[in-house]
GROMACS .gro file of C-alpha atoms in nm:
model
  204
    1MET     CA    1  -0.638   1.138   0.536
    2GLY     CA    2  -0.970   1.229   0.692
    3ASP     CA    3  -1.082   1.458   0.406
    4PRO     CA    4  -1.269   1.273   0.130
    5SER     CA    5  -1.268   1.584  -0.086
    6LYS     CA    6  -0.907   1.505  -0.181
    7PHE     CA    7  -1.034   1.205  -0.380
    8SER     CA    8  -1.261   1.169  -0.680
    9SER     CA    9  -1.520   0.962  -0.496
   10ILE     CA   10  -1.600   0.836  -0.148
   11ILE     CA   11  -1.516   0.479  -0.267
   12GLU     CA   12  -1.168   0.590  -0.367
   13TYR     CA   13  -1.129   0.759  -0.036
   14TYR     CA   14  -1.210   0.446   0.157
   15ILE     CA   15  -0.990   0.227  -0.062
   16ALA     CA   16  -0.697   0.455   0.001
   17PHE     CA   17  -0.785   0.480   0.373
   18TYR     CA   18  -0.781   0.105   0.416
   19ALA     CA   19  -0.464   0.064   0.210
   20ILE     CA   20  -0.282   0.316   0.430
   21ALA     CA   21  -0.429   0.150   0.741
   22ILE     CA   22  -0.283  -0.181   0.625
   23LEU     CA   23   0.052  -0.002   0.581
   24VAL     CA   24   0.043   0.140   0.935
   25LEU     CA   25  -0.072  -0.185   1.094
   26SER     CA   26   0.197  -0.382   0.913
   27GLU     CA   27   0.464  -0.151   1.051
   28LEU     CA   28   0.322  -0.196   1.400
   29ALA     CA   29   0.329  -0.574   1.356
   30ILE     CA   30   0.691  -0.551   1.232
   31TRP     CA   31   0.785  -0.346   1.535
   32LEU     CA   32   0.624  -0.606   1.767
   33PHE     CA   33   0.794  -0.888   1.572
   34SER     CA   34   1.134  -0.724   1.598
   35SER     CA   35   1.088  -0.657   1.973
   36ARG     CA   36   1.015  -1.029   2.043
   37GLY     CA   37   1.296  -1.195   2.233
   38ARG     CA   38   1.502  -0.880   2.271
   39GLY     CA   39   1.753  -0.903   2.553
   40LYS     CA   40   1.805  -1.279   2.531
   41GLU     CA   41   2.126  -1.245   2.334
   42LYS     CA   42   2.406  -0.995   2.324
   43ARG     CA   43   2.376  -0.754   2.033
   44LYS     CA   44   2.642  -0.518   1.894
   45SER     CA   45   2.486  -0.189   1.808
   46ALA     CA   46   2.610   0.025   1.517
   47ASP     CA   47   2.295   0.226   1.456
   48SER     CA   48   2.445   0.578   1.485
   49GLY     CA   49   2.096   0.715   1.536
   50THR     CA   50   1.980   0.613   1.184
   51VAL     CA   51   1.661   0.460   1.327
   52TRP     CA   52   1.540   0.818   1.363
   53LEU     CA   53   1.616   0.888   1.000
   54ILE     CA   54   1.397   0.592   0.908
   55ILE     CA   55   1.119   0.712   1.136
   56ILE     CA   56   1.138   1.065   0.994
   57GLY     CA   57   1.141   0.938   0.636
   58TRP     CA   58   0.852   0.700   0.699
   59CYS     CA   59   0.635   0.961   0.875
   60TRP     CA   60   0.699   1.214   0.598
   61GLY     CA   61   0.609   0.956   0.336
   62VAL     CA   62   0.271   0.892   0.507
   63ILE     CA   63   0.172   1.256   0.550
   64ALA     CA   64   0.337   1.430   0.246
   65GLY     CA   65   0.058   1.367   0.000
   66ALA     CA   66  -0.211   1.491   0.237
   67PHE     CA   67  -0.001   1.792   0.343
   68PHE     CA   68   0.047   1.915  -0.016
   69ARG     CA   69  -0.327   1.878  -0.077
   70SER     CA   70  -0.424   2.066   0.241
   71GLN     CA   71  -0.509   2.429   0.305
   72SER     CA   72  -0.168   2.472   0.464
   73VAL     CA   73  -0.005   2.520   0.123
   74PRO     CA   74  -0.075   2.775  -0.154
   75ASP     CA   75  -0.345   2.690  -0.399
   76PHE     CA   76  -0.107   2.662  -0.698
   77ILE     CA   77   0.087   2.392  -0.510
   78ARG     CA   78  -0.227   2.218  -0.395
   79SER     CA   79  -0.356   2.199  -0.748
   80TRP     CA   80  -0.036   2.057  -0.897
   81LEU     CA   81  -0.178   1.707  -0.949
   82LEU     CA   82  -0.090   1.387  -1.130
   83PRO     CA   83  -0.338   1.220  -1.372
   84HIS     CA   84  -0.621   1.032  -1.211
   85PHE     CA   85  -0.484   0.688  -1.305
   86CYS     CA   86  -0.190   0.754  -1.066
   87TYR     CA   87  -0.438   0.708  -0.781
   88TYR     CA   88  -0.475   0.341  -0.876
   89ILE     CA   89  -0.100   0.298  -0.924
   90GLY     CA   90  -0.059   0.448  -0.573
   91VAL     CA   91  -0.294   0.203  -0.407
   92VAL     CA   92  -0.122  -0.090  -0.581
   93PHE     CA   93   0.215   0.043  -0.466
   94ILE     CA   94   0.100   0.066  -0.109
   95VAL     CA   95  -0.013  -0.291  -0.095
   96LEU     CA   96   0.282  -0.420  -0.303
   97GLY     CA   97   0.529  -0.241  -0.078
   98VAL     CA   98   0.371  -0.396   0.233
   99VAL     CA   99   0.398  -0.745   0.077
  100ILE     CA  100   0.765  -0.691  -0.021
  101ARG     CA  101   0.858  -0.551   0.323
  102CYS     CA  102   0.678  -0.819   0.522
  103THR     CA  103   0.825  -1.095   0.302
  104ALA     CA  104   1.179  -0.952   0.356
  105VAL     CA  105   1.125  -0.925   0.731
  106LEU     CA  106   0.997  -1.285   0.757
  107THR     CA  107   1.291  -1.407   0.551
  108LEU     CA  108   1.536  -1.253   0.803
  109LYS     CA  109   1.337  -1.389   1.099
  110LYS     CA  110   1.504  -1.299   1.430
  111ALA     CA  111   1.795  -1.132   1.245
  112PHE     CA  112   1.564  -0.843   1.157
  113THR     CA  113   1.592  -0.541   1.388
  114LEU     CA  114   1.478  -0.178   1.367
  115HIS     CA  115   1.818  -0.065   1.493
  116VAL     CA  116   2.142  -0.155   1.311
  117GLN     CA  117   2.289  -0.429   1.525
  118THR     CA  118   2.451  -0.767   1.490
  119THR     CA  119   2.498  -1.082   1.706
  120SER     CA  120   2.782  -1.328   1.722
  121ASP     CA  121   2.569  -1.613   1.593
  122GLN     CA  122   2.404  -1.418   1.312
  123HIS     CA  123   2.403  -1.558   0.959
  124LEU     CA  124   2.410  -1.359   0.636
  125VAL     CA  125   2.080  -1.408   0.455
  126LYS     CA  126   2.112  -1.429   0.076
  127THR     CA  127   1.796  -1.614  -0.018
  128GLY     CA  128   1.448  -1.504  -0.124
  129LEU     CA  129   1.424  -1.137  -0.209
  130TYR     CA  130   1.776  -1.094  -0.077
  131HIS     CA  131   1.900  -1.275  -0.385
  132PHE     CA  132   1.783  -0.987  -0.602
  133VAL     CA  133   1.858  -0.681  -0.388
  134ARG     CA  134   2.045  -0.641  -0.061
  135ASN     CA  135   1.783  -0.430   0.116
  136PRO     CA  136   1.435  -0.547   0.006
  137ALA     CA  137   1.272  -0.444   0.335
  138TYR     CA  138   1.363  -0.085   0.258
  139THR     CA  139   1.255  -0.127  -0.101
  140GLY     CA  140   0.911  -0.226   0.024
  141SER     CA  141   0.889   0.075   0.253
  142MET     CA  142   0.985   0.317  -0.020
  143VAL     CA  143   0.737   0.164  -0.267
  144SER     CA  144   0.457   0.192  -0.015
  145LEU     CA  145   0.544   0.550   0.084
  146LEU     CA  146   0.562   0.659  -0.277
  147GLY     CA  147   0.230   0.485  -0.328
  148VAL     CA  148   0.067   0.702  -0.058
  149ALA     CA  149   0.177   1.021  -0.238
  150LEU     CA  150   0.059   0.882  -0.571
  151ALA     CA  151  -0.281   0.791  -0.417
  152TYR     CA  152  -0.318   1.159  -0.330
  153ARG     CA  153  -0.199   1.243  -0.683
  154SER     CA  154   0.028   1.510  -0.540
  155ILE     CA  155   0.330   1.593  -0.760
  156PRO     CA  156   0.521   1.786  -0.487
  157GLY     CA  157   0.426   1.511  -0.245
  158ALA     CA  158   0.566   1.233  -0.467
  159ILE     CA  159   0.882   1.429  -0.543
  160SER     CA  160   0.947   1.512  -0.179
  161VAL     CA  161   0.885   1.159  -0.069
  162MET     CA  162   1.134   1.024  -0.322
  163ILE     CA  163   1.398   1.280  -0.218
  164VAL     CA  164   1.352   1.237   0.158
  165CYS     CA  165   1.340   0.858   0.136
  166LEU     CA  166   1.646   0.837  -0.084
  167ILE     CA  167   1.843   1.056   0.161
  168CYS     CA  168   1.723   0.881   0.475
  169TYR     CA  169   1.744   0.524   0.349
  170SER     CA  170   2.076   0.577   0.168
  171ILE     CA  171   2.237   0.696   0.490
  172ARG     CA  172   2.084   0.404   0.680
  173ILE     CA  173   2.196   0.148   0.422
  174SER     CA  174   2.556   0.284   0.425
  175ILE     CA  175   2.571   0.247   0.807
  176GLU     CA  176   2.404  -0.095   0.797
  177GLU     CA  177   2.626  -0.238   0.524
  178THR     CA  178   2.936  -0.113   0.708
  179ALA     CA  179   2.822  -0.305   1.015
  180LEU     CA  180   2.758  -0.619   0.804
  181LYS     CA  181   3.097  -0.587   0.642
  182ASN     CA  182   3.257  -0.572   0.987
  183GLN     CA  183   3.058  -0.876   1.096
  184PHE     CA  184   3.090  -1.100   0.789
  185HIS     CA  185   3.405  -0.960   0.619
  186ASP     CA  186   3.481  -1.143   0.291
  187GLU     CA  187   3.143  -1.321   0.290
  188PHE     CA  188   2.961  -0.992   0.274
  189GLU     CA  189   3.193  -0.855   0.004
  190ARG     CA  190   3.125  -1.162  -0.208
  191TYR     CA  191   2.750  -1.112  -0.148
  192CYS     CA  192   2.779  -0.752  -0.268
  193LYS     CA  193   2.948  -0.870  -0.589
  194GLU     CA  194   2.686  -1.137  -0.644
  195THR     CA  195   2.387  -0.910  -0.556
  196LYS     CA  196   2.497  -0.579  -0.698
  197TYR     CA  197   2.188  -0.369  -0.628
  198ARG     CA  198   2.084  -0.225  -0.298
  199LEU     CA  199   1.719  -0.142  -0.360
  200ILE     CA  200   1.599  -0.177  -0.721
  201PRO     CA  201   1.727  -0.449  -0.953
  202GLY     CA  202   1.912  -0.304  -1.251
  203ILE     CA  203   1.895   0.056  -1.120
  204TYR     CA  204   2.033   0.103  -0.769
   0.00000   0.00000   0.00000
């Protein structure tokens, strides 16, 4: 991120820099939010190590665009760029994704955790963004991470971010929804029928 030459102007560089900084700070705030009150109630873990998949996918999403624009890759890959307007789409995606993710996390309140786990007094949240998709917090993350690659205008970066995120988040969602099904049984199955899409309304 520290190389302004990857951008058309120093202004675009700083705009992207601050957008990515907002993304990173928001994740730090979410981590602190999810850590609050931990240990006060008994939680049943079913994470199966998928938190590391999320960390890997997130980290790759942040660095992929810069990596494919760096001297570490051949020039023909480095020069495989999207049109300039994709930079602006990317910045909007970064901020939009942060808003979506933070809104989803705040909707869940104390039920949100970075690890897949449930509690005996947990309620199934079906309001707000959860009325439209079952995993809006992950939707927000993927939108932001794709936005980072688009801001760098890197075609291989954008493609790799989509592939890595789809793999990592799909595995995570499968584990998470299994845990929710075991916790809420018929209520969760009804929710899946009412809210058919996992990440993107009308698509997936």
